[in-house]
Coordinates of C-alpha atoms and ligand atoms in Angstrom, one line a residue:
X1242 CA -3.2 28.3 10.9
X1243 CA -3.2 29.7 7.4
X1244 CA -5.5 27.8 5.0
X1245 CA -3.7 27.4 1.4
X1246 CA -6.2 27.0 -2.0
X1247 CA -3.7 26.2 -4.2
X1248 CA -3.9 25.3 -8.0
X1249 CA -1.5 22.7 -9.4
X1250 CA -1.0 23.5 -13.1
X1251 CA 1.0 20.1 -14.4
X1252 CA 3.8 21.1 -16.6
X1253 CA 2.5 20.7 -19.7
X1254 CA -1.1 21.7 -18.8
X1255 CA -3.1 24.9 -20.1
X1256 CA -5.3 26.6 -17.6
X1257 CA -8.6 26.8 -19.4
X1258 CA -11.3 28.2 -16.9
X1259 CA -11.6 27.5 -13.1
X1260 CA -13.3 24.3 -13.5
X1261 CA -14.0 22.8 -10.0
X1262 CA -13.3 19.2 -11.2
X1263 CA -11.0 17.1 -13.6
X1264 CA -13.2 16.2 -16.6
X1265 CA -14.7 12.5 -16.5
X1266 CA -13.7 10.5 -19.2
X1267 CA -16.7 10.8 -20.5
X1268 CA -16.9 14.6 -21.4
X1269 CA -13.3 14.4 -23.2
X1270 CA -13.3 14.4 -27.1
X1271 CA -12.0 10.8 -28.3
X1272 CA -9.3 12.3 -30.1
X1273 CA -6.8 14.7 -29.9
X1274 CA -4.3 16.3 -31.9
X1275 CA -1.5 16.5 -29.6
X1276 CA -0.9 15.5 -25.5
X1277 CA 0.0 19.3 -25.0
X1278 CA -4.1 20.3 -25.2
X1279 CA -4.7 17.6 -22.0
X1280 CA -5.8 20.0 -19.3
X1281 CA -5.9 18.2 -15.9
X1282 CA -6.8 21.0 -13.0
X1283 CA -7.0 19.9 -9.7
X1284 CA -7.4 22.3 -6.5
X1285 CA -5.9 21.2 -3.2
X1286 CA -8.7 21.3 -1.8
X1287 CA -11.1 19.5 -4.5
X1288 CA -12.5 16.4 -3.1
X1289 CA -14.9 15.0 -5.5
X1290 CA -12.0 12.9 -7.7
X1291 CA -11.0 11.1 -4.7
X1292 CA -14.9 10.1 -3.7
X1293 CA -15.6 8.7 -7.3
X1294 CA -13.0 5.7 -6.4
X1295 CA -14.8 4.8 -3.1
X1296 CA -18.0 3.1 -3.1
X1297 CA -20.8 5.6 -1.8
X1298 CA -20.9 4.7 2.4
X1299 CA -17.3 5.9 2.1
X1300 CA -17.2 8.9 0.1
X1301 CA -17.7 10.9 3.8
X1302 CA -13.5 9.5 3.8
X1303 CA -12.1 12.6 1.3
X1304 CA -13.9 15.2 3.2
X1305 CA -13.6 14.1 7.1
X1306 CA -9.5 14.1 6.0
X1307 CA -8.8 17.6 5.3
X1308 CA -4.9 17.5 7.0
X1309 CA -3.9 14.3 4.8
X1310 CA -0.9 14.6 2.8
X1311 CA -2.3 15.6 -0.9
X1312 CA 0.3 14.5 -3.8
X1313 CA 0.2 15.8 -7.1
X1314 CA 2.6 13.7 -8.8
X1315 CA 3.5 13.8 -12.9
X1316 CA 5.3 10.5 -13.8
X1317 CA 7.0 10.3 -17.5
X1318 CA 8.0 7.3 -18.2
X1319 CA 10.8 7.3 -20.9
X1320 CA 10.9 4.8 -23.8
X1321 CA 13.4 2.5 -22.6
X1322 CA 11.1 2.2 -19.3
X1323 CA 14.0 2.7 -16.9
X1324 CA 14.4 6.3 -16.7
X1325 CA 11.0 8.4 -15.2
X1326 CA 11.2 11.9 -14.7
X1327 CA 9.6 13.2 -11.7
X1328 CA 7.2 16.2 -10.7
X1329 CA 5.7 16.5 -7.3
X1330 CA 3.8 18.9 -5.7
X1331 CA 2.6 17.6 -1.8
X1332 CA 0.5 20.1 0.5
X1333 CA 1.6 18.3 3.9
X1334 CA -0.2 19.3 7.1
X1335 CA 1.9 19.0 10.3
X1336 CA -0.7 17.3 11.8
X1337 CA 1.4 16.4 14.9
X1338 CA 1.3 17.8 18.5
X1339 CA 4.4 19.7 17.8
X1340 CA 6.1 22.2 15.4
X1341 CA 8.4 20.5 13.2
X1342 CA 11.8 22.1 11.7
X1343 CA 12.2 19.8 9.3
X1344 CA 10.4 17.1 6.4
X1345 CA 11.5 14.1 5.5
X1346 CA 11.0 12.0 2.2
X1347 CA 11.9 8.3 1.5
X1348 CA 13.6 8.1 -1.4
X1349 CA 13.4 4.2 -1.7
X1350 CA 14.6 3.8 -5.1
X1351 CA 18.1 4.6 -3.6
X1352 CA 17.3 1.3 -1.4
X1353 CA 16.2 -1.0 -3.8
X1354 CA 18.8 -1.3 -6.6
X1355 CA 19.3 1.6 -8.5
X1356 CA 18.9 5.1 -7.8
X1357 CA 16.7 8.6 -7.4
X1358 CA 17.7 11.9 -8.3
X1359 CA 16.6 15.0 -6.9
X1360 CA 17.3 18.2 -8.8
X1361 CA 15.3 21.1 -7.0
X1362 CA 13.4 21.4 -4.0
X1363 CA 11.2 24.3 -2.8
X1364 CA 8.8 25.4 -0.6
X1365 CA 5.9 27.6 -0.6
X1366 CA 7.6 28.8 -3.6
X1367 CA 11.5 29.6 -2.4
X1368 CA 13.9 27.2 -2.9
X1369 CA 14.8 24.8 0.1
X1370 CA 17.9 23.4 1.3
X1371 CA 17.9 19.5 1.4
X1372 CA 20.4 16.7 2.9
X1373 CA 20.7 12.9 2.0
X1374 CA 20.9 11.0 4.9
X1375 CA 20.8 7.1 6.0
X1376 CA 22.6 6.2 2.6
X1377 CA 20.8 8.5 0.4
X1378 CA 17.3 6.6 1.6
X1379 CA 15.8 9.7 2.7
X1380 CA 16.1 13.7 2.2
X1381 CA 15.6 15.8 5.2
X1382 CA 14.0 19.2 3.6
X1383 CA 14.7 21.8 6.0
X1384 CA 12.0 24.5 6.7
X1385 CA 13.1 28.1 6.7
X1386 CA 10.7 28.7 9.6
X1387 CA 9.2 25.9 11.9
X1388 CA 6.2 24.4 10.9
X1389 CA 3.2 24.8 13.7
X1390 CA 0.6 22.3 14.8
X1391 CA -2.1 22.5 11.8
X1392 CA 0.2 24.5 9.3
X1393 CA 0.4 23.4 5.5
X1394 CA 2.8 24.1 3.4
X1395 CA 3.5 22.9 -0.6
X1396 CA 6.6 21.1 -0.9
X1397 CA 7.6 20.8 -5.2
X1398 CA 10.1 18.0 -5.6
X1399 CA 11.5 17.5 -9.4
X1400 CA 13.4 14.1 -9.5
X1401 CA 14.9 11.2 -11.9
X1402 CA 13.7 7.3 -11.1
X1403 CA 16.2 5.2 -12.0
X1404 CA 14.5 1.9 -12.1
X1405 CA 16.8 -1.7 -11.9
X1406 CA 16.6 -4.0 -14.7
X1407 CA 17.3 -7.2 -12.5
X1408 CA 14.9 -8.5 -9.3
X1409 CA 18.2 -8.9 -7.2
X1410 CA 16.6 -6.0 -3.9
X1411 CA 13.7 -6.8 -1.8
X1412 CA 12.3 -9.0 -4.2
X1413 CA 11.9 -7.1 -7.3
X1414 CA 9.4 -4.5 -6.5
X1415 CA 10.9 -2.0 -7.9
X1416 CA 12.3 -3.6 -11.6
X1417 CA 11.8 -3.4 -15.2
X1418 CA 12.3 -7.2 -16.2
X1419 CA 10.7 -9.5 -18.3
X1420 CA 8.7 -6.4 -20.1
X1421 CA 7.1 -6.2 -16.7
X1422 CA 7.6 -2.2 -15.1
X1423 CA 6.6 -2.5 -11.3
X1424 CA 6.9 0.6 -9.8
X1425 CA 7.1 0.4 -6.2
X1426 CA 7.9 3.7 -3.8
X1427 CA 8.9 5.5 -7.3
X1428 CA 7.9 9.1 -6.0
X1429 CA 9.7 10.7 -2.8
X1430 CA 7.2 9.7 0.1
X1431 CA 6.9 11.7 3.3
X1432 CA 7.9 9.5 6.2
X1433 CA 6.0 9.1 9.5
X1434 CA 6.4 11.6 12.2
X1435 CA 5.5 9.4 15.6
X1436 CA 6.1 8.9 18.7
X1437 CA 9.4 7.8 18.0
X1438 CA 9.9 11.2 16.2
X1439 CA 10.7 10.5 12.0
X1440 CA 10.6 7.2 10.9
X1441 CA 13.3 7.1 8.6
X1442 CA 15.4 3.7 9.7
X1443 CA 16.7 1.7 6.5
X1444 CA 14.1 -1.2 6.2
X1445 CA 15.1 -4.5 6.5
X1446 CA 16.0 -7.2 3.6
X1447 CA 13.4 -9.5 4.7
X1448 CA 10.1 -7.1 5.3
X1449 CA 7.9 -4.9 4.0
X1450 CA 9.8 -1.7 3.5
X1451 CA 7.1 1.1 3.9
X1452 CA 5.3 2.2 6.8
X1453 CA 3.6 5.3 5.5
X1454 CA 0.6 7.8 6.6
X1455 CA -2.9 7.8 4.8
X1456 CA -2.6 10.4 2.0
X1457 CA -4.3 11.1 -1.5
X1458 CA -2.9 10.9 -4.7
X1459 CA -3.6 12.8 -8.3
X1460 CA -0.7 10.9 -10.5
X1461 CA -0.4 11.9 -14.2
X1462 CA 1.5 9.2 -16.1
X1463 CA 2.9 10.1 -19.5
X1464 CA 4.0 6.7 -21.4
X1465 CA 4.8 4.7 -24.6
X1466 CA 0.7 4.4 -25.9
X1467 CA 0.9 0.5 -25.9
X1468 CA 2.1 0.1 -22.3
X1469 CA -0.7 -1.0 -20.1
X1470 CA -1.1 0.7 -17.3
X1471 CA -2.5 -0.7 -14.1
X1472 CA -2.3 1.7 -10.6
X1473 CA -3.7 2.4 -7.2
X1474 CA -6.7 4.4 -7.5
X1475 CA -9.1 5.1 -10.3
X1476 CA -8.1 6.6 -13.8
X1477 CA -9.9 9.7 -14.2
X1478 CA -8.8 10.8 -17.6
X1479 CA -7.1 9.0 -20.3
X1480 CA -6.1 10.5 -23.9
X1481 CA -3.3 9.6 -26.6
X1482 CA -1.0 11.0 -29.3
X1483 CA 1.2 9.5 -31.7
X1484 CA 2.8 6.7 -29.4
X1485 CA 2.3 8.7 -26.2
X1486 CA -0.5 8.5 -23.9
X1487 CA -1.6 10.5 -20.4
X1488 CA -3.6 9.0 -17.6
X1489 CA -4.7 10.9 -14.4
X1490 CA -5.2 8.6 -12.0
X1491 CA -6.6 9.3 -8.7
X1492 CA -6.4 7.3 -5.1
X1493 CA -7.3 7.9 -1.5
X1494 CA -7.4 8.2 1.1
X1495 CA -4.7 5.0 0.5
X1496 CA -1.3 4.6 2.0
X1497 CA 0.9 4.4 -1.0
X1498 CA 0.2 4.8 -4.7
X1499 CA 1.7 1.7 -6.7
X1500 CA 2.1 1.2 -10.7
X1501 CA 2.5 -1.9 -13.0
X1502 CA 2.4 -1.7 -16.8
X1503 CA 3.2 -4.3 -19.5
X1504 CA 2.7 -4.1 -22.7
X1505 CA 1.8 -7.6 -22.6
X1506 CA -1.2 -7.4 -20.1
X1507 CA -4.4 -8.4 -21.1
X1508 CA -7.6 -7.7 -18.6
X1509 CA -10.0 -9.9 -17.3
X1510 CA -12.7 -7.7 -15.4
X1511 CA -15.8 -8.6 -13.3
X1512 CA -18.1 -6.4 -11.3
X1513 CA -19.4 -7.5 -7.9
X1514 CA -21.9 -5.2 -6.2
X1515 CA -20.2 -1.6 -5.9
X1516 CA -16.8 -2.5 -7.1
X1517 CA -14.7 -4.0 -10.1
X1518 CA -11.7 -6.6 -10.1
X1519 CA -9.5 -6.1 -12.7
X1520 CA -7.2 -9.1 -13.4
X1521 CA -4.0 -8.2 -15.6
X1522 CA -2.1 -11.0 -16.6
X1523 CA -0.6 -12.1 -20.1
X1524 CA -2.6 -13.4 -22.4
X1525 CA -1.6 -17.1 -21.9
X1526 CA -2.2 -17.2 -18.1
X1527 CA -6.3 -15.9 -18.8
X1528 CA -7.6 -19.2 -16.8
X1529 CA -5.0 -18.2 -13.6
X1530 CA -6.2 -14.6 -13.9
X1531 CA -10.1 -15.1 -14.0
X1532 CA -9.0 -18.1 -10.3
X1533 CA -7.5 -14.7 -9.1
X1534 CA -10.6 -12.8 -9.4
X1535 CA -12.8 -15.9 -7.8
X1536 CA -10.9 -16.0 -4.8
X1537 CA -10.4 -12.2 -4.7
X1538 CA -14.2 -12.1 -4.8
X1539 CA -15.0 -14.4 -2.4
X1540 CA -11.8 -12.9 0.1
X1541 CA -13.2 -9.2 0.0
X1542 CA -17.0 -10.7 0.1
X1543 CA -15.7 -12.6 3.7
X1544 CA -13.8 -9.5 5.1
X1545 CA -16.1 -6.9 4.4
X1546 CA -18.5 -8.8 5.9
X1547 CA -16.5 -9.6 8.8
X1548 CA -14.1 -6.5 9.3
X1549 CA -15.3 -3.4 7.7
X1550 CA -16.4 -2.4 4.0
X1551 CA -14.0 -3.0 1.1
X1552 CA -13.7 0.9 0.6
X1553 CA -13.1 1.5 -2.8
X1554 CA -14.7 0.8 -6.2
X1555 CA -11.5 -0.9 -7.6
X1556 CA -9.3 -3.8 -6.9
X1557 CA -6.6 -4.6 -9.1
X1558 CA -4.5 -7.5 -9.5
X1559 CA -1.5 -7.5 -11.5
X1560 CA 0.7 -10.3 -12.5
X1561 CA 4.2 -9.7 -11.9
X1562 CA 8.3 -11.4 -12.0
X1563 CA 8.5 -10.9 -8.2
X1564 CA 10.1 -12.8 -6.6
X1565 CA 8.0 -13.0 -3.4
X1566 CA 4.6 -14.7 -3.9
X1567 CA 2.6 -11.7 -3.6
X1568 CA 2.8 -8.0 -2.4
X1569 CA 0.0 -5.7 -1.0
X1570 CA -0.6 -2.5 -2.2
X1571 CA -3.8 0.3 -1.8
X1572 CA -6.4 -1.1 -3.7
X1573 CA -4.2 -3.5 -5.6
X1574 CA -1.7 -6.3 -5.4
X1575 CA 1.0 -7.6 -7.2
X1576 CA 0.9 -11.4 -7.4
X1577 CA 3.6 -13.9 -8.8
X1578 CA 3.4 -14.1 -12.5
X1579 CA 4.4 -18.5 -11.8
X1580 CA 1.4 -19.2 -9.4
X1581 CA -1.1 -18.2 -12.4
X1582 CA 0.0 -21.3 -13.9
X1583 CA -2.6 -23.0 -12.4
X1584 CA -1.7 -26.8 -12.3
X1585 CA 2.0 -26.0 -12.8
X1586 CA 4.4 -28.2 -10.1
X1587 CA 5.4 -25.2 -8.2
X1588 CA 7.8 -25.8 -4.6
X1589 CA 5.9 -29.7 -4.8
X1590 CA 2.6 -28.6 -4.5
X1591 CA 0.4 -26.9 -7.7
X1592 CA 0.8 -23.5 -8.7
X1593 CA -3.2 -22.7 -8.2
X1594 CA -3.2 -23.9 -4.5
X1595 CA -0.3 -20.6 -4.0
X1596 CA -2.5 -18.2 -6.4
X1597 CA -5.5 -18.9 -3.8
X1598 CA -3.8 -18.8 -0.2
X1599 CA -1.2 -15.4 -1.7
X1600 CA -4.7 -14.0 -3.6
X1601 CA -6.6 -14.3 -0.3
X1602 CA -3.7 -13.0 1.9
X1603 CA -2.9 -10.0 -0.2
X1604 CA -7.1 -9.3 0.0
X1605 CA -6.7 -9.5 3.2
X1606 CA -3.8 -6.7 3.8
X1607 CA -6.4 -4.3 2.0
X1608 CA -8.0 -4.4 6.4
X1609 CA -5.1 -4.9 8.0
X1610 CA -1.6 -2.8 6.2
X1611 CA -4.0 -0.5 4.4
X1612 CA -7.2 0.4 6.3
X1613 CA -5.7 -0.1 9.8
X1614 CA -2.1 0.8 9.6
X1615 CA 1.1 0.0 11.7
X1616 CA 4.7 0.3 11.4
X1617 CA 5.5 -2.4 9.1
X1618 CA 9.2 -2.3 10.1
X1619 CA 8.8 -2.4 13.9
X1620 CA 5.9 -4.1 14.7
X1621 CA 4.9 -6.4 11.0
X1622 CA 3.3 -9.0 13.0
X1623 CA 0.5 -6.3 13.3
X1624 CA -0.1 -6.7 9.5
X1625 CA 1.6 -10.0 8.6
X1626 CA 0.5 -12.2 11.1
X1627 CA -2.7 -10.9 11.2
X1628 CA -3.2 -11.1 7.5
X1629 CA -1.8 -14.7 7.8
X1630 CA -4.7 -14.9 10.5
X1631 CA -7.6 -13.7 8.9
X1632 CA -6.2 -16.2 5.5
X1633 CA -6.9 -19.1 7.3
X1634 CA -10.3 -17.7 8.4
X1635 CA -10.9 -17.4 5.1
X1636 CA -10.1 -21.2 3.8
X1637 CA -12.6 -22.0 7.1
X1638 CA -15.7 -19.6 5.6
X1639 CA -14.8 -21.2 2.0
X1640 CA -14.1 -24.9 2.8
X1641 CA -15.1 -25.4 6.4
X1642 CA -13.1 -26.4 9.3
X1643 CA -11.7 -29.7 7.7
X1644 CA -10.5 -28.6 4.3
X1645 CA -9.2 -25.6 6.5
X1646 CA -6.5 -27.7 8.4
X1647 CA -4.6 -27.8 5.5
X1648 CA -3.8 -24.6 5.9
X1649 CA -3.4 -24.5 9.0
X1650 CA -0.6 -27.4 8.8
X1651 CA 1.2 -25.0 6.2
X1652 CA 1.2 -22.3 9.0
X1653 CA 2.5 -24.6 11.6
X1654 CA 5.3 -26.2 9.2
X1655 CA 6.4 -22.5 8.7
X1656 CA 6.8 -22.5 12.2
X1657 CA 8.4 -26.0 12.6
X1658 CA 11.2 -24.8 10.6
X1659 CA 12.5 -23.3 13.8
X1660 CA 11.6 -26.5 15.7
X1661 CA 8.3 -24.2 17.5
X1662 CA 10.8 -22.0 19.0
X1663 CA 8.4 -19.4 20.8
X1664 CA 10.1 -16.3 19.7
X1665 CA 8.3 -13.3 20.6
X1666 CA 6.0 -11.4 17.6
X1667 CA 6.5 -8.2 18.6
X1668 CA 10.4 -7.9 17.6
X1669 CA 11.1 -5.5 14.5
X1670 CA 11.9 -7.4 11.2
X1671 CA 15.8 -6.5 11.7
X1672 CA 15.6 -8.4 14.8
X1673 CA 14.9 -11.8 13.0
X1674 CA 17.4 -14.1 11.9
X1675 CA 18.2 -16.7 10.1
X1676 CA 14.6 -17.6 8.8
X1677 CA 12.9 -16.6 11.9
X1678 CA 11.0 -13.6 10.3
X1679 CA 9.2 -15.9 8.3
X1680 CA 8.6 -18.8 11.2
X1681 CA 7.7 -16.6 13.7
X1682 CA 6.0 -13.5 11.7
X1683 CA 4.1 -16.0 9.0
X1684 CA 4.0 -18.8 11.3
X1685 CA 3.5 -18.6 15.2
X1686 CA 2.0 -15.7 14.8
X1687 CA -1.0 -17.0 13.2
X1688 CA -1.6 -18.7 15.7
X1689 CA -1.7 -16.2 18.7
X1690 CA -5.2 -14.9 17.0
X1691 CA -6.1 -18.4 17.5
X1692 CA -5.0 -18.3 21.5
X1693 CA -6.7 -15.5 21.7
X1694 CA -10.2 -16.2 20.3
X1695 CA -10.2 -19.5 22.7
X1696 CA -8.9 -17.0 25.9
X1697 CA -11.9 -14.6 25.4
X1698 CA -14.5 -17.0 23.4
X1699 CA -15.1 -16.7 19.5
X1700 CA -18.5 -14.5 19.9
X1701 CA -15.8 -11.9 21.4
X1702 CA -13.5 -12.2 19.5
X1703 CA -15.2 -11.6 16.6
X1704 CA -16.7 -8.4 17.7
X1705 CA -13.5 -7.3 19.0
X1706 CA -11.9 -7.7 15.7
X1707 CA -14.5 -5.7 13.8
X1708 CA -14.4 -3.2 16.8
X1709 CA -10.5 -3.0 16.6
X1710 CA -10.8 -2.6 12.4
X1711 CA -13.6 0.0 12.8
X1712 CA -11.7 1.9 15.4
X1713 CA -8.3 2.0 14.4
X1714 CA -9.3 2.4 10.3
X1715 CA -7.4 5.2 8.2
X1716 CA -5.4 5.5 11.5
X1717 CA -2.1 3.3 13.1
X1718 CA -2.1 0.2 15.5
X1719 CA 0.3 -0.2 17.8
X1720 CA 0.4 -3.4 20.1
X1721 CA -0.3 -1.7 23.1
X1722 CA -3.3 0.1 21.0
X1723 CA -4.1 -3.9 20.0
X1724 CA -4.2 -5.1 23.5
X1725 CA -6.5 -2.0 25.2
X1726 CA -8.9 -3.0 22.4
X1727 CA -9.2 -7.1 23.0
X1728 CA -9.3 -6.1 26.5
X1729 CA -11.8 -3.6 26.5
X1730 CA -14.0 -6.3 24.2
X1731 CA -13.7 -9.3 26.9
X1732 CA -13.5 -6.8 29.9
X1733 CA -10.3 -8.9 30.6
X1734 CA -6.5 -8.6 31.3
X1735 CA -4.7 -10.0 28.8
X1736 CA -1.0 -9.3 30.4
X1737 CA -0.1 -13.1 30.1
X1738 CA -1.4 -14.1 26.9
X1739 CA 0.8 -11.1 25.5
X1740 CA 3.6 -12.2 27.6
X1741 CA 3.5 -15.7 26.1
X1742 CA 3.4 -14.6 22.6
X1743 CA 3.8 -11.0 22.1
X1744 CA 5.9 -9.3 24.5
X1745 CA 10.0 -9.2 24.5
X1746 CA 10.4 -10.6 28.2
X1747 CA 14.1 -9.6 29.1
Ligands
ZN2807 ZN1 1.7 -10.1 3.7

């Protein structure tokens, strides 16, 4: 194994010294005369930018992870907020049990509704030969020489995002609409090398579309000066010129690195103990965006308490024209610009009865989609259900059992809308049709945790649960990986309760 220390100089960056860290905001003049003087260094192997984004019984994380996939990523995000050019420098570790010949990259704009460029490719320096394959949703880089077990070698990807101007692909996560930019999966991602070898299928319409590897992020972001920018991770520098700005942000370990900005967000922050919320939300929606931060509050407050510590020093929440209710990402979450609208008539019921249940759910994806991940295509009830799960748990610690039920009907209607069929969880989102992702995956599904805590007994339960988070965190579940853990925590076999709920029985 060869050990790289590698510098990354961002394009327009000087080289001033060898300084071991970015600077703080703190130590950088207030003003400066142009963007070209920013300096941002950061060392592949620096550790300290990552730490000062996770509260201190974490910041172990950064340096017990020296294998994860580092990006370096400069975003510039043109005027007209469509058109973002691309730099990307990733040191990726084959950290599998075998050497691989080849890398592949997502390139997920190409999926969801307008396009991704990529002009130049290289490796370690020499340029690398690269193929579009499954519809242009991913880019196999070829390796001139196989890559061993523990090698590392620095990919440099330079690419255009083409962002869509309508919400018409999997809900509008990628857009720019309604002076709302959400940039989801902008950046080439490595895929997941697995069991299954490299998990590059096209997702599914109705899913989450990502199932991605822990990995840390330093993402420069050049923009227009008056676009607020919200983003996984912490912003660890920040300067302007003219109507530009730059702002180094830096996440991790985190499984994806997600963006918003509007120039029409306004902030509503709170501190709680080691970490922030940060509500953005336009100006008029202020009361729907402080509700968000209550029940965000509360919802970490529960699940730390119950699963594992919120890891980070940040949580963002971002109001966006999505057209799902909500969507998780690393330390953040996009939520529904309508449900902030608090007593607004929203699908018969009110708006701020949504904000709480989607606020609470996408809280709760922070355990079980970021901290303890899972193939999100093959397996979602591992997330979705789960999150759906520990949602009602919450309305139960917040309102007690009786207020509770009411959620619990709104689970079981889900499920009713399929008249109860008893579909297995454990299909893969393509294998759901005709609204039986959301009745069996949002629905039933639920209520398997709830079969399962009365088959072993809640005390057991509830250990198992903080057992299974603690053991599987910064790694991937699996369902078999689920099931040796609930056994091992009632000392039972749980062969039928799976077969009843989880398993495909042919
Ligand atoms: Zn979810």
């Amino acid at each position: 194994m060869h050990k790289l220390l590698t510098f990354i100089l961002f394009s327009f960056l000087v080289l001033s010294g060898c300084k071991a860290q970015p600077a703080s905001p703190e130590s950088i003049p207030p003003q400066v005369e142009t963007l070209e003087e920013i300096v941002i260094l950061s060392e592949w192997n620096e550790r300290d930018v990552f730490k000062s984004g996770l509260i201190p019984s974490q910041q172990h994380l950064p340096d017990e992870m020296p294998d994860a996939t580092i990006y370096h990523i400069e975003l510039n995000i043109a005027d007209d907020l469509v058109h973002i050019n691309g730099h990307q420098e990733v040191r990726y570790t084959n950290q599998e049990d075998v050497a691989l010949n080849e890398i592949y990259f997502h390139l997920m704009p190409n999926y969801l509704g307008d396009e991704m460029l990529i002009s130049q490719v290289s490796i370690d320096g020499a340029s690398a030969e690269y193929v579009h394959e499954k519809e242009d949703t991913v880019m196999r880089v070829s390796l001139a020489s196989p890559l061993q077990i523990g090698e590392s070698i620095i990919v440099k990807i330079d690419f255009l995002t083409v962002v869509p101007t309508q919400l018409e692909s999997n809900y509008g996560i990628l857009a720019y609409t309604e002076d709302v930019l959400a940039l989801a999966h902008a950046y080439p991602m490595v895929a997941v090398y697995d069991d299954e070898g490299w998990n590059i299928d096209i997702p599914s319409e109705q899913g989450d579309v990502t199932y991605l590897d822990v990995s840390f992020y330093i993402v420069q972001v050049n923009a227009p000066k008056d676009l607020v920018l919200v983003a996984s991770g912490n912003e660890i520098t920040h300067q302007s010129a003219g109507d530009r700005k730059i702002v180094t942000f830096a996440a991790g370990p985190a499984r994806d690195f997600y963006l918003a900005a509007s120039e029409d967000y306004v902030l509503t922050s709170q501190k709680f103990g080691e970490y922030t919320i940060n509500s953005y939300a336009p100006k008029n929606l202020a009361e729907g965006s402080q509700f968000a931060i209550d029940v965000a509050a509360a919802s970490i407050e529960f699940f730390s308490e119950a699963y594992a510590p919120y890891p980070y020093t940040e949580f963002d929440i971002v109001a966006t024209p999505t057209y799902a209710l909500g969507i998780e990402y690393p330390g953040m979450t996009a939520i529904n610009v309508d449900l902030y609208d608090l007593e607004a008539n929203l699908y018969g019921t009110t708006a701020g009865v949504y904000l709480e249940s989607t606020v609470a759910h996408e809280v709760g994806h922070q355990w079980f989609y970021n901290l303890v991940g899972n193939d999100q295509l093959d397996e979602p009830w591992l997330d979705e259900s789960l999150t759906q799960y520990v949602t009602w748990l919450y309305y139960v610690n917040q309102y007690g059992e009786n207020s509770a039920a009411g959620y619990a009907d709104a689970l079981d209607s889900r499920w009713e809308r399929i008249g109860h069929e008893t579909i297995p969880l454990g299909l893969p989102v393509s294998a759901y049709v005709d609204g039986q992702y959301s009745a069996i995956i949002y629905g039933r599904g639920a209520f398997f945790f709830e079969a399962l805590a009365n088959k072993i007994g809640q005390k057991a339960f509830d250990a198992f649960m903080m057992e299974y988070t603690k053991s599987h965190q910064w790694k991937t579940a699996s369902t078999e990986s689920f099931r040796e853990s609930a056994e091992k925590a009632c000392d039972c076999n749980l062969e039928v309760l799976f077969k009843d709920w989880v398993y495909i029985i042919e």
